[in-house]
mmCIF file of C-alpha atoms and ligand atoms in Angstrom:
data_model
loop_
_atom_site.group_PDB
_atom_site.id
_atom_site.type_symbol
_atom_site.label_atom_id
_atom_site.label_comp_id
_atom_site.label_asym_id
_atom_site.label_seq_id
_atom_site.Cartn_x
_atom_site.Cartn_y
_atom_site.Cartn_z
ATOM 1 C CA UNK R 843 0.000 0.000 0.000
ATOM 2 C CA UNK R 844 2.673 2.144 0.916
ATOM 3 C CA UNK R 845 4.662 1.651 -2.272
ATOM 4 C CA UNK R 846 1.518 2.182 -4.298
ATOM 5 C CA UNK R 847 1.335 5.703 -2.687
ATOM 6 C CA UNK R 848 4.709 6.600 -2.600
ATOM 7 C CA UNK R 849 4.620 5.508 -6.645
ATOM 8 C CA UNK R 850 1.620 7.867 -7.143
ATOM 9 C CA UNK R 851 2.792 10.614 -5.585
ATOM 10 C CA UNK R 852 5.950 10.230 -7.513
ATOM 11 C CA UNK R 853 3.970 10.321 -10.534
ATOM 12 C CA UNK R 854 1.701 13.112 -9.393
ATOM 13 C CA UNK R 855 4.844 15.200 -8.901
ATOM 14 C CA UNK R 856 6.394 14.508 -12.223
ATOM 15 C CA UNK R 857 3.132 15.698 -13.681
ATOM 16 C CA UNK R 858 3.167 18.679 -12.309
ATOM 17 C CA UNK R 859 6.843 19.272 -12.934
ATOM 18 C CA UNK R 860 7.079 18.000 -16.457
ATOM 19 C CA UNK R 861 5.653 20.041 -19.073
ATOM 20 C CA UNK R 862 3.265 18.111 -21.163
ATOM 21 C CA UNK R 863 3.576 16.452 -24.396
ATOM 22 C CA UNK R 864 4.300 18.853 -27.243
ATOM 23 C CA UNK R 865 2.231 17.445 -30.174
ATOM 24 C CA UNK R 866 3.247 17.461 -33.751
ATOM 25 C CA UNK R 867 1.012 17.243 -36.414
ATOM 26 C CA UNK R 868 1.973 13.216 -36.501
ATOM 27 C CA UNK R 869 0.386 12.986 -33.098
ATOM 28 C CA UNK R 870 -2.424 15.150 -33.081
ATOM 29 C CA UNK R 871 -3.524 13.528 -36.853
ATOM 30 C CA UNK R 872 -3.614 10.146 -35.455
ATOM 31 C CA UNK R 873 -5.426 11.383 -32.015
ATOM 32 C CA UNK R 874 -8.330 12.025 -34.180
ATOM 33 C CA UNK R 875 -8.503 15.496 -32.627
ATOM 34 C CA UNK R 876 -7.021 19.277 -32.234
ATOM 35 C CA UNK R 877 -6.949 20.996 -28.545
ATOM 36 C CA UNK R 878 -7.494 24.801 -29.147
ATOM 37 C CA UNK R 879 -7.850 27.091 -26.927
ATOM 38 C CA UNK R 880 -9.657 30.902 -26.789
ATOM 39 C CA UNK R 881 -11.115 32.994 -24.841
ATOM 40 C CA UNK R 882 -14.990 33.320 -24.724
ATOM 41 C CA UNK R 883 -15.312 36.520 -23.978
ATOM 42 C CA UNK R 884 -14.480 38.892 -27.524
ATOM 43 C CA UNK R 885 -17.863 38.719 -29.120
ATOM 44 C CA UNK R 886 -18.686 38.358 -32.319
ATOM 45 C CA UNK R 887 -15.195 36.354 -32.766
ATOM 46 C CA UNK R 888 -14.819 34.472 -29.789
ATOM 47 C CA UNK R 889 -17.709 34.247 -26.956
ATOM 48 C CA UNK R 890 -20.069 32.037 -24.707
ATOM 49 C CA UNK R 891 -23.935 31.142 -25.960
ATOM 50 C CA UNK R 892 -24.797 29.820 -22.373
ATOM 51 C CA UNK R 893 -22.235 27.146 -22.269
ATOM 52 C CA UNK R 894 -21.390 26.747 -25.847
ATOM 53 C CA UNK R 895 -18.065 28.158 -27.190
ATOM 54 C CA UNK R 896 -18.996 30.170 -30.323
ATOM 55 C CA UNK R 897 -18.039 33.363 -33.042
ATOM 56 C CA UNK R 898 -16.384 34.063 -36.522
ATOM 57 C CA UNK R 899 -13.091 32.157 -35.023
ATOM 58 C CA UNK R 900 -14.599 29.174 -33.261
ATOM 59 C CA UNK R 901 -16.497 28.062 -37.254
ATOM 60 C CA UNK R 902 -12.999 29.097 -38.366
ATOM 61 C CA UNK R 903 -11.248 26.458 -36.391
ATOM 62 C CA UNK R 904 -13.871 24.377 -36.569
ATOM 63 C CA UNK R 905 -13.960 24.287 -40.394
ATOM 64 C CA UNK R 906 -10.416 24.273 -40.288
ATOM 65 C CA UNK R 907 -10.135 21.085 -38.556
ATOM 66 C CA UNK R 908 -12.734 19.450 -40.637
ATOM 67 C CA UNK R 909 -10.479 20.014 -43.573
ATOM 68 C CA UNK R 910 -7.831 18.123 -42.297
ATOM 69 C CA UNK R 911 -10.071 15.489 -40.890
ATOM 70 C CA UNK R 912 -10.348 16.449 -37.024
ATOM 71 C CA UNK R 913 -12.089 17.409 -34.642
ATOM 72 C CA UNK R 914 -11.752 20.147 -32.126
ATOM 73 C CA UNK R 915 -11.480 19.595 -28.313
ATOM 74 C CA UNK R 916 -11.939 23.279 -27.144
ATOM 75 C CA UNK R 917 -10.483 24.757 -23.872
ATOM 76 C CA UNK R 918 -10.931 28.666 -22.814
ATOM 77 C CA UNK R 919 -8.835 30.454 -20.581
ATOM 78 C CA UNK R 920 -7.689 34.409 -20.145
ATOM 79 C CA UNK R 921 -6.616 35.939 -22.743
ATOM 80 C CA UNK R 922 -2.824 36.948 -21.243
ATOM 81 C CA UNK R 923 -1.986 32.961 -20.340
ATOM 82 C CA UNK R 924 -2.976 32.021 -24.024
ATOM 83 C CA UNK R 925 0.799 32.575 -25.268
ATOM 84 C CA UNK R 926 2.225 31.683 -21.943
ATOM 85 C CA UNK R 927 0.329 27.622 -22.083
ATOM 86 C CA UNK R 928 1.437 27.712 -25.646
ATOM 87 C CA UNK R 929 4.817 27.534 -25.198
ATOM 88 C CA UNK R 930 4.009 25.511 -21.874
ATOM 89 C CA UNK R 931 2.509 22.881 -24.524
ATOM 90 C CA UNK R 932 -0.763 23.092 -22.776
ATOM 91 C CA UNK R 933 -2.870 22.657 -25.924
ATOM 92 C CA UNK R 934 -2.161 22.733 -29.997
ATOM 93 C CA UNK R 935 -3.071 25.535 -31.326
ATOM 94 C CA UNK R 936 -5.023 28.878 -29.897
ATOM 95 C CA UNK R 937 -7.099 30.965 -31.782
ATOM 96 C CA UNK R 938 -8.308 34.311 -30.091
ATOM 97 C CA UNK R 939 -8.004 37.784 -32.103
ATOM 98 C CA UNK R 940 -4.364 37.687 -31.314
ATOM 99 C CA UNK R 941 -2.220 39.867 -34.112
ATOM 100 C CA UNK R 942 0.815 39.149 -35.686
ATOM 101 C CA UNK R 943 3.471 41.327 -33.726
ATOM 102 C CA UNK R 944 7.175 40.777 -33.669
ATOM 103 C CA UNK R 945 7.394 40.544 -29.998
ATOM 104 C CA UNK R 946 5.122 37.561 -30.393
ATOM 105 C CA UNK R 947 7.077 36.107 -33.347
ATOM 106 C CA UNK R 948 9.946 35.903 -31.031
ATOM 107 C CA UNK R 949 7.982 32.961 -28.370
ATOM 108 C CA UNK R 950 5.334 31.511 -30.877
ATOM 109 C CA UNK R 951 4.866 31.244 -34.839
ATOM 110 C CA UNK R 952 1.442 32.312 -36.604
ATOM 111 C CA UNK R 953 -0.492 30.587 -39.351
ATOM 112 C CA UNK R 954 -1.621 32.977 -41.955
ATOM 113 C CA UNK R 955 -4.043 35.060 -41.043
ATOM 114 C CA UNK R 956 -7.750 34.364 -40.963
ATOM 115 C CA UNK R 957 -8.834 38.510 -41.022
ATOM 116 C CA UNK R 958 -7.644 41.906 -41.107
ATOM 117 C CA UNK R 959 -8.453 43.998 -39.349
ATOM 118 C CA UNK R 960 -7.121 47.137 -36.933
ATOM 119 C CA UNK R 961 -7.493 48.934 -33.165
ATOM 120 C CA UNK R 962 -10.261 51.622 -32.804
ATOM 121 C CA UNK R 963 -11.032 54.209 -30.536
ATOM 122 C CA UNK R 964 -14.143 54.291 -29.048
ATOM 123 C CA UNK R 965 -16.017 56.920 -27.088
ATOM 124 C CA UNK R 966 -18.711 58.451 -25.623
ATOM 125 C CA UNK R 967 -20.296 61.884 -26.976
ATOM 126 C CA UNK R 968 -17.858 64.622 -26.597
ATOM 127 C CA UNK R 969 -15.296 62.116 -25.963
ATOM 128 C CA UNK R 970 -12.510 62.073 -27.860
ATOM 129 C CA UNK R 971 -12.392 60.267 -31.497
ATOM 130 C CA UNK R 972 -8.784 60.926 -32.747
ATOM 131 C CA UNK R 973 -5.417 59.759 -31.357
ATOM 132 C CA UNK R 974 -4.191 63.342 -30.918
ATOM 133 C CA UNK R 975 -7.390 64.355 -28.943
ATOM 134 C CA UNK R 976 -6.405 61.366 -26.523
ATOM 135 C CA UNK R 977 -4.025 63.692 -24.084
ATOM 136 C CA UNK R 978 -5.014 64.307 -20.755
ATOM 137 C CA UNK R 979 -7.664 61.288 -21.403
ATOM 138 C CA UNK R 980 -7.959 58.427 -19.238
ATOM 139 C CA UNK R 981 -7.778 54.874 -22.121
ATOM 140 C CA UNK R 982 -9.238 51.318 -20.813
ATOM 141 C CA UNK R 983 -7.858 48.575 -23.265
ATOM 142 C CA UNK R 984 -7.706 44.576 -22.070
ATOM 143 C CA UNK R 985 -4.376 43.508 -20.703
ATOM 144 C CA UNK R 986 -2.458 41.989 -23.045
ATOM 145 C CA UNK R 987 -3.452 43.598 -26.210
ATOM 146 C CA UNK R 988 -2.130 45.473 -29.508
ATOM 147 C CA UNK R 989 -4.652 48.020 -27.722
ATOM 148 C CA UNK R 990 -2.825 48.446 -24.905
ATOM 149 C CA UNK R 991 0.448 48.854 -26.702
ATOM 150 C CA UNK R 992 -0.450 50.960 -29.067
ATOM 151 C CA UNK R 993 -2.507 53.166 -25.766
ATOM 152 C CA UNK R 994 0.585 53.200 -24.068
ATOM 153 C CA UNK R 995 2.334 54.815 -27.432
ATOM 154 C CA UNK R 996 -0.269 58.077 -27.127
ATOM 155 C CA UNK R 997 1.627 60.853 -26.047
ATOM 156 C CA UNK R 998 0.496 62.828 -23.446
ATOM 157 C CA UNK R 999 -2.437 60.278 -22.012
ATOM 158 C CA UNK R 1000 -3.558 60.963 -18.334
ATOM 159 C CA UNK R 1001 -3.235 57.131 -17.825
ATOM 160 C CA UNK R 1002 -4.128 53.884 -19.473
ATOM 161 C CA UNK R 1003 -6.111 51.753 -17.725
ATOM 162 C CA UNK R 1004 -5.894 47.645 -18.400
ATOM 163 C CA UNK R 1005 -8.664 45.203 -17.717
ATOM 164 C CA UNK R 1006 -8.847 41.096 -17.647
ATOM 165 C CA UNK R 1007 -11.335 41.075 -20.201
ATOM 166 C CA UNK R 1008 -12.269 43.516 -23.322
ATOM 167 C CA UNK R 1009 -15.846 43.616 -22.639
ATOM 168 C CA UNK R 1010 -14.672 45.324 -18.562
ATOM 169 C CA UNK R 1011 -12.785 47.836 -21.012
ATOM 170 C CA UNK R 1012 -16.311 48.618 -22.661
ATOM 171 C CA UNK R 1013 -17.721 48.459 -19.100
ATOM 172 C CA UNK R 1014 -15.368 50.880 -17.754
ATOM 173 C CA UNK R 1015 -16.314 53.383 -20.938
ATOM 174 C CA UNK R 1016 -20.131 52.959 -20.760
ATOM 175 C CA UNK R 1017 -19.711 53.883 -17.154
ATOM 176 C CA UNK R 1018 -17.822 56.813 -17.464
ATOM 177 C CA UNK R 1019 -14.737 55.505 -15.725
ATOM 178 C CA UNK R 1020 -12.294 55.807 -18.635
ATOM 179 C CA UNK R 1021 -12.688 58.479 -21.529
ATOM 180 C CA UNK R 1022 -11.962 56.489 -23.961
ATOM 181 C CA UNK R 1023 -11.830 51.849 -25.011
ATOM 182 C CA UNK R 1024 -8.951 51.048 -27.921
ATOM 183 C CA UNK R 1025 -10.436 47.624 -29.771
ATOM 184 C CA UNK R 1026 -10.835 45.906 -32.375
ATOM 185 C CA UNK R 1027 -12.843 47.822 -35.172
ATOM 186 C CA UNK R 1028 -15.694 44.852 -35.921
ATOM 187 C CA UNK R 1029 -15.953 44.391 -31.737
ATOM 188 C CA UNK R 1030 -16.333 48.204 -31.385
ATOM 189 C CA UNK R 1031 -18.886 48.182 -34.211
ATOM 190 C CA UNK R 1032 -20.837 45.114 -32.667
ATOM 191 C CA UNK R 1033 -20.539 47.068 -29.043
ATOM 192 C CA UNK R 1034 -22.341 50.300 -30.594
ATOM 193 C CA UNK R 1035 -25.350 48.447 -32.492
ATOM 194 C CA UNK R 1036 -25.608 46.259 -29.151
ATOM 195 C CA UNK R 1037 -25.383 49.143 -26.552
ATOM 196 C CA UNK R 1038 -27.820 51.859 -28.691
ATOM 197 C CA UNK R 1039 -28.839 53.385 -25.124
ATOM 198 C CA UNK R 1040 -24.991 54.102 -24.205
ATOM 199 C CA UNK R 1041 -24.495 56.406 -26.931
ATOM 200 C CA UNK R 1042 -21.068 55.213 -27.678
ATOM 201 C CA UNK R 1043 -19.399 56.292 -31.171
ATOM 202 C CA UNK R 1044 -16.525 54.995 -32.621
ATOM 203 C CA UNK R 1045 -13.371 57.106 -33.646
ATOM 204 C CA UNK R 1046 -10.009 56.815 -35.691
ATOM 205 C CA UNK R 1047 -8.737 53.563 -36.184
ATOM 206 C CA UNK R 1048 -5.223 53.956 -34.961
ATOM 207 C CA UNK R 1049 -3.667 50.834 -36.579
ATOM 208 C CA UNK R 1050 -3.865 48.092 -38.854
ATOM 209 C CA UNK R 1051 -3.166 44.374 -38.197
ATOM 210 C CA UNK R 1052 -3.044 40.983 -39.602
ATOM 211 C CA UNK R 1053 -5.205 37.922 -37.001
ATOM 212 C CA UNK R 1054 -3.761 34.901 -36.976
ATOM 213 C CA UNK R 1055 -3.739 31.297 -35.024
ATOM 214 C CA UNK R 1056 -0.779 30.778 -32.539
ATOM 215 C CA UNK R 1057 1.003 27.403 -32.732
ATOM 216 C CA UNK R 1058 4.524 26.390 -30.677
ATOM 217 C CA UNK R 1059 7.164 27.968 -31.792
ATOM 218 C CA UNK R 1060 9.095 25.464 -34.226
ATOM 219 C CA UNK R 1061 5.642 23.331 -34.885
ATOM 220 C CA UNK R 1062 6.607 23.747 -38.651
ATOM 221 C CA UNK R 1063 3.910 20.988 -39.972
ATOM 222 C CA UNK R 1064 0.508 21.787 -37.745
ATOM 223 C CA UNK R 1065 1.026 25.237 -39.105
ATOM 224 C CA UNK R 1066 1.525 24.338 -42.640
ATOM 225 C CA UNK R 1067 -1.737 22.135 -42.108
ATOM 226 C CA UNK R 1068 -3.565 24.605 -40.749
ATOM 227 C CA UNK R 1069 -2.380 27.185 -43.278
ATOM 228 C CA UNK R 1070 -3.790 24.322 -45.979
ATOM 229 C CA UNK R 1071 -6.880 24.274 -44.662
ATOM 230 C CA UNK R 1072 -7.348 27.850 -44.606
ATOM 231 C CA UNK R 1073 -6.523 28.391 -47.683
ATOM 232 C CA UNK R 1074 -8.756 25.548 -49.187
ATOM 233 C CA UNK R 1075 -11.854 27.509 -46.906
ATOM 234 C CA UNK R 1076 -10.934 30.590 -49.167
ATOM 235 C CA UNK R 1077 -11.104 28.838 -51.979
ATOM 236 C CA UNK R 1078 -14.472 27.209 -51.576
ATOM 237 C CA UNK R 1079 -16.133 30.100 -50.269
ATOM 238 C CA UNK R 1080 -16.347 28.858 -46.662
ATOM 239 C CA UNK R 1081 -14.609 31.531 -44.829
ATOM 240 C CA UNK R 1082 -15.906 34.707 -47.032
ATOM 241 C CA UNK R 1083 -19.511 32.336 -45.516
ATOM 242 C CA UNK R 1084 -18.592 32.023 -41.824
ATOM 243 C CA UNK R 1085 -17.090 36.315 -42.181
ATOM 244 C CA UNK R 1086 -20.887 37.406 -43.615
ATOM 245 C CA UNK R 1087 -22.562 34.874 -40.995
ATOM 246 C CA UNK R 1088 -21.366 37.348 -38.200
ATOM 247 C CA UNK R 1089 -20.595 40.590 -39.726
ATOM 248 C CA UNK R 1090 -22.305 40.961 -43.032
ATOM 249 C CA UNK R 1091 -19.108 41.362 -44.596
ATOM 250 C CA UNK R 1092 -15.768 40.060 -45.960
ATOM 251 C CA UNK R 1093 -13.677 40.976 -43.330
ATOM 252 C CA UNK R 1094 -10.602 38.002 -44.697
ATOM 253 C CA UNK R 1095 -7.711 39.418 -45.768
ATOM 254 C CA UNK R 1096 -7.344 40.322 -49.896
HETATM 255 N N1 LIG T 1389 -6.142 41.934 -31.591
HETATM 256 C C1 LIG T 1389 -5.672 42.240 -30.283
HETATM 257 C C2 LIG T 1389 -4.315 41.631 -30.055
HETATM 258 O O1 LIG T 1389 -3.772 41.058 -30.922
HETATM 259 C C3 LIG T 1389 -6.620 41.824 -29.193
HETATM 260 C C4 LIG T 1389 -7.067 40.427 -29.179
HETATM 261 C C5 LIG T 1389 -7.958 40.157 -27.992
HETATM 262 N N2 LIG T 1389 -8.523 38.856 -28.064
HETATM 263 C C6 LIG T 1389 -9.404 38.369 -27.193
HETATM 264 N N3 LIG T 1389 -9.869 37.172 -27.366
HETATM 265 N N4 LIG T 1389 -9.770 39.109 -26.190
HETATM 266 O O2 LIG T 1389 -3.761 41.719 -29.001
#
């Protein structure tokens, strides 16, 4: 009895020390499935329908993985350990707005991307609606973010203000508690039509950037899958599909 414990608290310790598996496309083909992670909470690309996983990106990956014969196994978690588990080989792949940055390039490697798109300001009336109208102004973006970088580029801004999520950022605006939210164009345009009675307007978009799914650094062959099925979704029409299904547009890259 005693050795059986000792044994499986052995093994619970190498668990927790070891990092798990990293997967290459070998594995993960002949698993039958893909783990992918998001966030749930960056409507209309990545959000919760009760308990139900859902958006533009979650059909993305789902057709994605259909392509290549798979299916997903989805896990959420916050949006600023996404890169962190990736490199801690805590799932395969994670697909959650994030943009294709340099700093990022240096600890994971993208797919190609699956939209375009760029970081808005967003306001209240009178609030401010162009980047050089931001000093003195008090900026909520979510932790993590292009938004936040490019927020803590304004010169001259009273302070910027950083949230878990993107939808406390919109909180924090609605409520009067920053002056101005930097987000993603197509989530500030969703936020507007879905908060009429706020009055919120959107401003300049202050940058442009390319979305794209995260893999482990080095996992060559799951990217050039994934970049195969993406590009076989643009070619049949599927992704321009799953794009108009949310936003009644194109919003893919041309
Ligand atoms: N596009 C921005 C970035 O690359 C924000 C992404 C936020 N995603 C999310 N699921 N909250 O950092």
């Amino acid at each position: 009895m005693r050795v059986i414990h000792s044994l499986a608290v052995a093994f619970g310790l190498a668990c927790a020390v070891l990092p798990a598996q990293a997967r290459d496309w070998a594995t993960i083909k002949q698993s039958g499935s893909i783990v992918v992670a998001s966030e749930g909470a960056y409507a209309p690309f990545n959000y919760f329908q009760g308990s139900t996983l859902t958006g533009y990106e979650i059909d993305v990956m789902n057709a994605m993985a259909a392509k290549l014969g798979l299916k997903v196994e989805w896990r959420a978690l916050g949006f600023d350990a996404l890169i962190a588990s990736i490199r801690q080989d805590r799932f395969d792949a994670a697909i959650a707005s994030h943009g294709i940055t340099e700093e990022r390039q240096k600890s994971v490697d993208f797919t190609n991307p699956h939209y375009c798109s760029g970081g808005q300001i967003v306001t209240k009336a009178g609030g401010p609606t162009k980047g050089s109208e931001l000093a003195n102004k008090v900026i909520g973006v979510q932790l993590a973010t292009t938004y936040a970088d490019a927020a803590k580029k304004v010169t001259g801004a009273k302070e910027v203000k950083t949230f878990p999520k993107d939808t406390d950022a919109q909180q924090a605006l609605i409520s009067g508690r920053v002056d101005a939210w930097v987000t993603d164009r197509f989530v500030a345009k969703s936020a507007v039509e879905k908060n009429a009675s706020a009055g919120l307007k959107t401003g300049e978009l202050l940058f442009v950037e390319r979305i794209a799914t995260v893999v482990r650094k080095g996992n060559n062959e799951l990217r050039d899958q994934l970049n195969k099925a993406l590009a076989e979704l643009k070619a049949d029409g599927t992704l321009k599909k799953i794009s108009e299904k949310y936003f009644k547009e194109d919003i893919t890259c041309q």
